[in-house]
Amino acid sequence: IFSVHSLVHHWKHPLRESLEPLREAYRIGMAAGDVEAAVWSLFSCLNISFLIGGSLRLLEAEHFESARVMLDFQQNVHYHMTMAGLQVIMNLRGNSSQTTRLIGDAYDERQIVVEQNHDMVTFHTVVVNLHKLVVASCFSDHERGAKMTVELAMHWLRTVPGSYGLIPMIFHGGLCCFAYARESKTRKYYRMGRKLLGKLKDWERHGCPNCRVGVALLGAEERFCRGQLKEAEKLYEESIRSARKMGNIHEEATANEKYSAYFADTGDDDKARLYRAEAIRLYKEWGADKKVELLLLLEKDR
């Protein structure tokens, strides 16, 4: 069950459909005494719940509880990866002094927690890098996110080719690359963004439903970079509709935030405020209180 729903099922079905089978795999594993297999399923449940926009308030509590289980059964690498995910949630909820770094009460990215000779060190590093990329993207540290993506994207594609985490890596990496391409006027980030957009398009053509929001939103950002504004607007609107249809509140919030930034950059302040207000509403519903705070400050400054 774990292998199917961590590596295969999401390429043809919505990611949220894997949650209940993985919960069942966790229960079966614990009942059978196969703790390691059970903990893999538990770890995937936590990640998938976050990636489909589950309530951050509930996820914060679930991460704490699950981390205790992992520690009790000496599943230390899973524990550290779970705590890195918890730190992302704490940053988004405003329960950390940091936003764009995994530094806080749950996790400190500056510390080595898995030895280099451990057989899970590569996977642990990929997971932590995904979490670093998520906070860089969510809190608009486009430079950090883009540079990470240029350095590591091809490695991710080789290392975790079937993982459910690959699509959000491409999504957030592409957003950072296109944004930083505009900020820095550096072509290599635009080229990387296009390469990642091409990957999502290929996967969508082969039937992956979890790429739809990314194809539309990265497509909008790519058209914005090229100055094709009418086409960009159509794709921003499509990304909002797609995220809403899939029930991914966090992606709907992100799409509204990006559309607001687009209008701010192109001089339409009324529409920028309109879409920013919708992003604030959605982030608040998701539980991302720090995002709400920062967007309200941006609104005040405007």
C-alpha positions as semicolon CSV with decimal commas, in nm:
position;residue;x (nm);y (nm);z (nm)
1;I;0,000;0,000;0,000
2;F;0,276;0,243;0,096
3;S;0,472;0,196;-0,228
4;V;0,165;0,236;-0,448
5;H;0,046;0,553;-0,276
6;S;0,389;0,712;-0,232
7;L;0,530;0,641;-0,576
8;V;0,257;0,552;-0,826
9;H;-0,107;0,641;-0,752
10;H;-0,070;1,021;-0,766
11;W;0,050;1,012;-1,127
12;K;-0,302;0,917;-1,238
13;H;-0,526;1,022;-0,946
14;P;-0,568;1,324;-0,715
15;L;-0,311;1,317;-0,436
16;R;-0,578;1,344;-0,164
17;E;-0,707;0,998;-0,262
18;S;-0,390;0,845;-0,116
19;L;-0,453;0,969;0,238
20;E;-0,696;0,705;0,363
21;P;-0,504;0,407;0,216
22;L;-0,186;0,535;0,383
23;R;-0,367;0,576;0,715
24;E;-0,483;0,216;0,681
25;A;-0,126;0,106;0,597
26;Y;-0,008;0,275;0,917
27;R;-0,271;0,093;1,125
28;I;-0,189;-0,242;0,963
29;G;0,185;-0,194;1,010
30;M;0,153;-0,107;1,379
31;A;-0,086;-0,397;1,442
32;A;0,158;-0,637;1,271
33;G;0,458;-0,501;1,459
34;D;0,624;-0,368;1,142
35;V;0,701;-0,030;1,295
36;E;0,933;0,099;1,023
37;A;0,680;0,035;0,745
38;A;0,405;0,189;0,959
39;V;0,611;0,501;1,025
40;W;0,683;0,548;0,654
41;S;0,306;0,554;0,595
42;L;0,251;0,794;0,886
43;F;0,522;1,025;0,752
44;S;0,359;1,026;0,407
45;C;0,016;1,101;0,559
46;L;0,157;1,412;0,726
47;N;0,327;1,534;0,409
48;I;0,032;1,470;0,183
49;S;-0,207;1,641;0,425
50;F;0,013;1,950;0,404
51;L;0,052;1,931;0,025
52;I;-0,325;1,922;-0,033
53;G;-0,386;2,222;0,192
54;G;-0,495;2,059;0,517
55;S;-0,569;2,285;0,815
56;L;-0,236;2,410;0,950
57;R;-0,376;2,427;1,303
58;L;-0,468;2,059;1,294
59;L;-0,149;1,962;1,114
60;E;0,065;2,132;1,377
61;A;-0,093;1,914;1,646
62;E;-0,069;1,600;1,429
63;H;0,302;1,661;1,364
64;F;0,372;1,694;1,737
65;E;0,181;1,375;1,816
66;S;0,335;1,177;1,528
67;A;0,686;1,294;1,612
68;R;0,642;1,157;1,965
69;V;0,540;0,819;1,822
70;M;0,847;0,815;1,596
71;L;1,076;0,903;1,883
72;D;0,919;0,641;2,111
73;F;0,992;0,374;1,849
74;Q;1,341;0,510;1,775
75;Q;1,258;0,605;1,416
76;N;1,499;0,895;1,440
77;V;1,537;0,997;1,074
78;H;1,159;1,004;1,026
79;Y;1,139;1,207;1,346
80;H;1,384;1,470;1,217
81;M;1,210;1,490;0,877
82;T;0,875;1,532;1,052
83;M;1,015;1,808;1,272
84;A;1,143;1,988;0,961
85;G;0,788;1,975;0,823
86;L;0,656;2,099;1,156
87;Q;0,894;2,395;1,136
88;V;0,743;2,491;0,799
89;I;0,399;2,491;0,960
90;M;0,521;2,694;1,258
91;N;0,675;2,952;1,023
92;L;0,349;2,982;0,829
93;R;0,142;3,010;1,147
94;G;0,369;3,274;1,296
95;N;0,497;3,050;1,574
96;S;0,859;3,121;1,485
97;S;1,078;3,430;1,467
98;Q;1,190;3,309;1,123
99;T;0,998;3,291;0,801
100;T;1,233;3,196;0,516
101;R;1,460;2,966;0,721
102;L;1,388;2,638;0,899
103;I;1,512;2,771;1,230
104;G;1,293;2,750;1,538
105;D;1,172;2,536;1,825
106;A;1,108;2,230;1,605
107;Y;1,407;2,225;1,369
108;D;1,730;2,407;1,290
109;E;1,854;2,370;0,933
110;R;2,205;2,473;1,043
111;Q;2,253;2,158;1,250
112;I;2,351;1,816;1,116
113;V;2,097;1,568;1,251
114;V;2,164;1,271;1,019
115;E;2,520;1,143;0,974
116;Q;2,661;1,139;0,621
117;N;2,712;0,761;0,627
118;H;2,349;0,688;0,720
119;D;2,160;0,499;0,449
120;M;1,875;0,754;0,457
121;V;2,089;1,068;0,443
122;T;2,012;1,138;0,075
123;F;1,637;1,110;0,122
124;H;1,651;1,319;0,439
125;T;1,841;1,590;0,252
126;V;1,587;1,594;-0,032
127;V;1,298;1,624;0,216
128;V;1,462;1,909;0,407
129;N;1,544;2,088;0,081
130;L;1,179;2,064;-0,022
131;H;1,080;2,225;0,307
132;K;1,343;2,498;0,259
133;L;1,207;2,562;-0,089
134;V;0,848;2,582;0,036
135;V;0,926;2,853;0,292
136;A;1,143;3,042;0,042
137;S;0,857;3,037;-0,208
138;C;0,577;3,110;0,041
139;F;0,763;3,404;0,196
140;S;0,896;3,545;-0,135
141;D;1,266;3,476;-0,083
142;H;1,283;3,420;-0,456
143;E;1,660;3,450;-0,475
144;R;1,718;3,167;-0,229
145;G;1,452;2,947;-0,386
146;A;1,571;3,009;-0,741
147;K;1,936;2,942;-0,660
148;M;1,844;2,621;-0,478
149;T;1,636;2,511;-0,776
150;V;1,905;2,580;-1,036
151;E;2,154;2,387;-0,825
152;L;1,935;2,092;-0,726
153;A;1,638;2,043;-0,962
154;M;1,803;1,785;-1,186
155;H;1,928;1,601;-0,877
156;W;1,572;1,586;-0,743
157;L;1,444;1,445;-1,070
158;R;1,707;1,170;-1,058
159;T;1,682;1,097;-0,685
160;V;1,305;1,084;-0,624
161;P;1,158;1,031;-0,974
162;G;0,827;0,883;-0,858
163;S;0,771;1,062;-0,529
164;Y;0,458;1,263;-0,455
165;G;0,696;1,537;-0,336
166;L;0,844;1,593;-0,680
167;I;0,551;1,792;-0,821
168;P;0,550;2,051;-0,536
169;M;0,929;2,080;-0,571
170;I;0,885;2,168;-0,938
171;F;0,592;2,399;-0,857
172;H;0,768;2,605;-0,589
173;G;1,101;2,597;-0,769
174;G;0,941;2,725;-1,087
175;L;0,760;3,006;-0,904
176;C;1,088;3,118;-0,747
177;C;1,276;3,098;-1,077
178;F;1,028;3,308;-1,275
179;A;0,995;3,566;-0,997
180;Y;1,371;3,596;-0,953
181;A;1,422;3,611;-1,330
182;R;1,210;3,929;-1,328
183;E;1,380;4,068;-1,017
184;S;1,737;3,998;-1,128
185;K;1,685;4,015;-1,505
186;T;1,896;3,699;-1,529
187;R;1,809;3,461;-1,811
188;K;1,929;3,139;-1,648
189;Y;1,646;3,151;-1,394
190;Y;1,391;3,207;-1,670
191;R;1,535;2,911;-1,861
192;M;1,512;2,689;-1,554
193;G;1,154;2,802;-1,494
194;R;1,064;2,706;-1,851
195;K;1,232;2,368;-1,811
196;L;1,029;2,296;-1,498
197;L;0,708;2,415;-1,662
198;G;0,783;2,175;-1,947
199;K;0,812;1,888;-1,699
200;L;0,473;1,965;-1,548
201;K;0,317;1,988;-1,896
202;D;0,463;1,650;-1,991
203;W;0,327;1,488;-1,676
204;E;-0,014;1,646;-1,727
205;R;-0,023;1,521;-2,086
206;H;0,039;1,171;-1,954
207;G;-0,263;1,197;-1,723
208;C;-0,138;1,342;-1,394
209;P;-0,419;1,555;-1,244
210;N;-0,193;1,702;-0,973
211;C;-0,007;1,923;-1,222
212;R;-0,300;2,136;-1,337
213;V;-0,254;2,427;-1,098
214;G;0,121;2,431;-1,156
215;V;0,089;2,423;-1,534
216;A;-0,150;2,720;-1,526
217;L;0,032;2,927;-1,263
218;L;0,384;2,868;-1,392
219;G;0,248;2,930;-1,740
220;A;0,109;3,264;-1,623
221;E;0,441;3,359;-1,465
222;E;0,628;3,259;-1,782
223;R;0,398;3,471;-2,000
224;F;0,438;3,761;-1,756
225;C;0,816;3,735;-1,796
226;R;0,771;3,754;-2,173
227;G;0,536;4,052;-2,155
228;Q;0,241;3,854;-2,294
229;L;0,000;4,006;-2,047
230;K;-0,339;3,899;-2,183
231;E;-0,226;3,538;-2,205
232;A;-0,080;3,565;-1,854
233;E;-0,410;3,693;-1,714
234;K;-0,603;3,402;-1,864
235;L;-0,362;3,155;-1,707
236;Y;-0,369;3,324;-1,365
237;E;-0,747;3,297;-1,369
238;E;-0,726;2,935;-1,482
239;S;-0,487;2,854;-1,196
240;I;-0,731;3,002;-0,943
241;R;-1,021;2,801;-1,088
242;S;-0,817;2,479;-1,097
243;A;-0,700;2,513;-0,736
244;R;-1,055;2,584;-0,620
245;K;-1,190;2,285;-0,811
246;M;-0,928;2,054;-0,656
247;G;-0,999;2,189;-0,307
248;N;-0,637;2,299;-0,257
249;I;-0,693;2,615;-0,055
250;H;-0,323;2,697;-0,018
251;E;-0,266;2,683;-0,394
252;E;-0,574;2,896;-0,452
253;A;-0,431;3,148;-0,205
254;T;-0,093;3,142;-0,381
255;A;-0,254;3,191;-0,722
256;N;-0,451;3,491;-0,593
257;E;-0,137;3,635;-0,432
258;K;0,062;3,598;-0,756
259;Y;-0,220;3,755;-0,957
260;S;-0,229;4,045;-0,711
261;A;0,148;4,093;-0,748
262;Y;0,106;4,087;-1,126
263;F;-0,149;4,370;-1,113
264;A;0,065;4,567;-0,868
265;D;0,360;4,540;-1,108
266;T;0,151;4,638;-1,410
267;G;-0,007;4,938;-1,237
268;D;-0,364;4,823;-1,168
269;D;-0,385;4,892;-0,793
270;D;-0,759;4,823;-0,765
271;K;-0,727;4,469;-0,900
272;A;-0,412;4,416;-0,696
273;R;-0,609;4,497;-0,379
274;L;-0,899;4,276;-0,489
275;Y;-0,687;3,964;-0,539
276;R;-0,471;4,039;-0,235
277;A;-0,785;4,050;-0,020
278;E;-0,890;3,711;-0,155
279;A;-0,543;3,569;-0,087
280;I;-0,562;3,701;0,270
281;R;-0,903;3,539;0,320
282;L;-0,779;3,203;0,192
283;Y;-0,453;3,209;0,388
284;K;-0,654;3,291;0,701
285;E;-0,884;2,996;0,641
286;W;-0,582;2,769;0,585
287;G;-0,428;2,888;0,912
288;A;-0,124;3,070;0,767
289;D;-0,146;3,360;1,012
290;K;0,204;3,491;0,932
291;K;0,117;3,516;0,564
292;V;-0,197;3,708;0,657
293;E;0,006;3,946;0,873
294;L;0,261;4,014;0,599
295;L;0,000;4,068;0,328
296;L;-0,193;4,307;0,553
297;L;0,130;4,503;0,606
298;L;0,180;4,512;0,230
299;E;-0,176;4,639;0,189
300;K;-0,111;4,912;0,447
301;D;0,213;5,016;0,274
302;R;0,036;5,045;-0,060
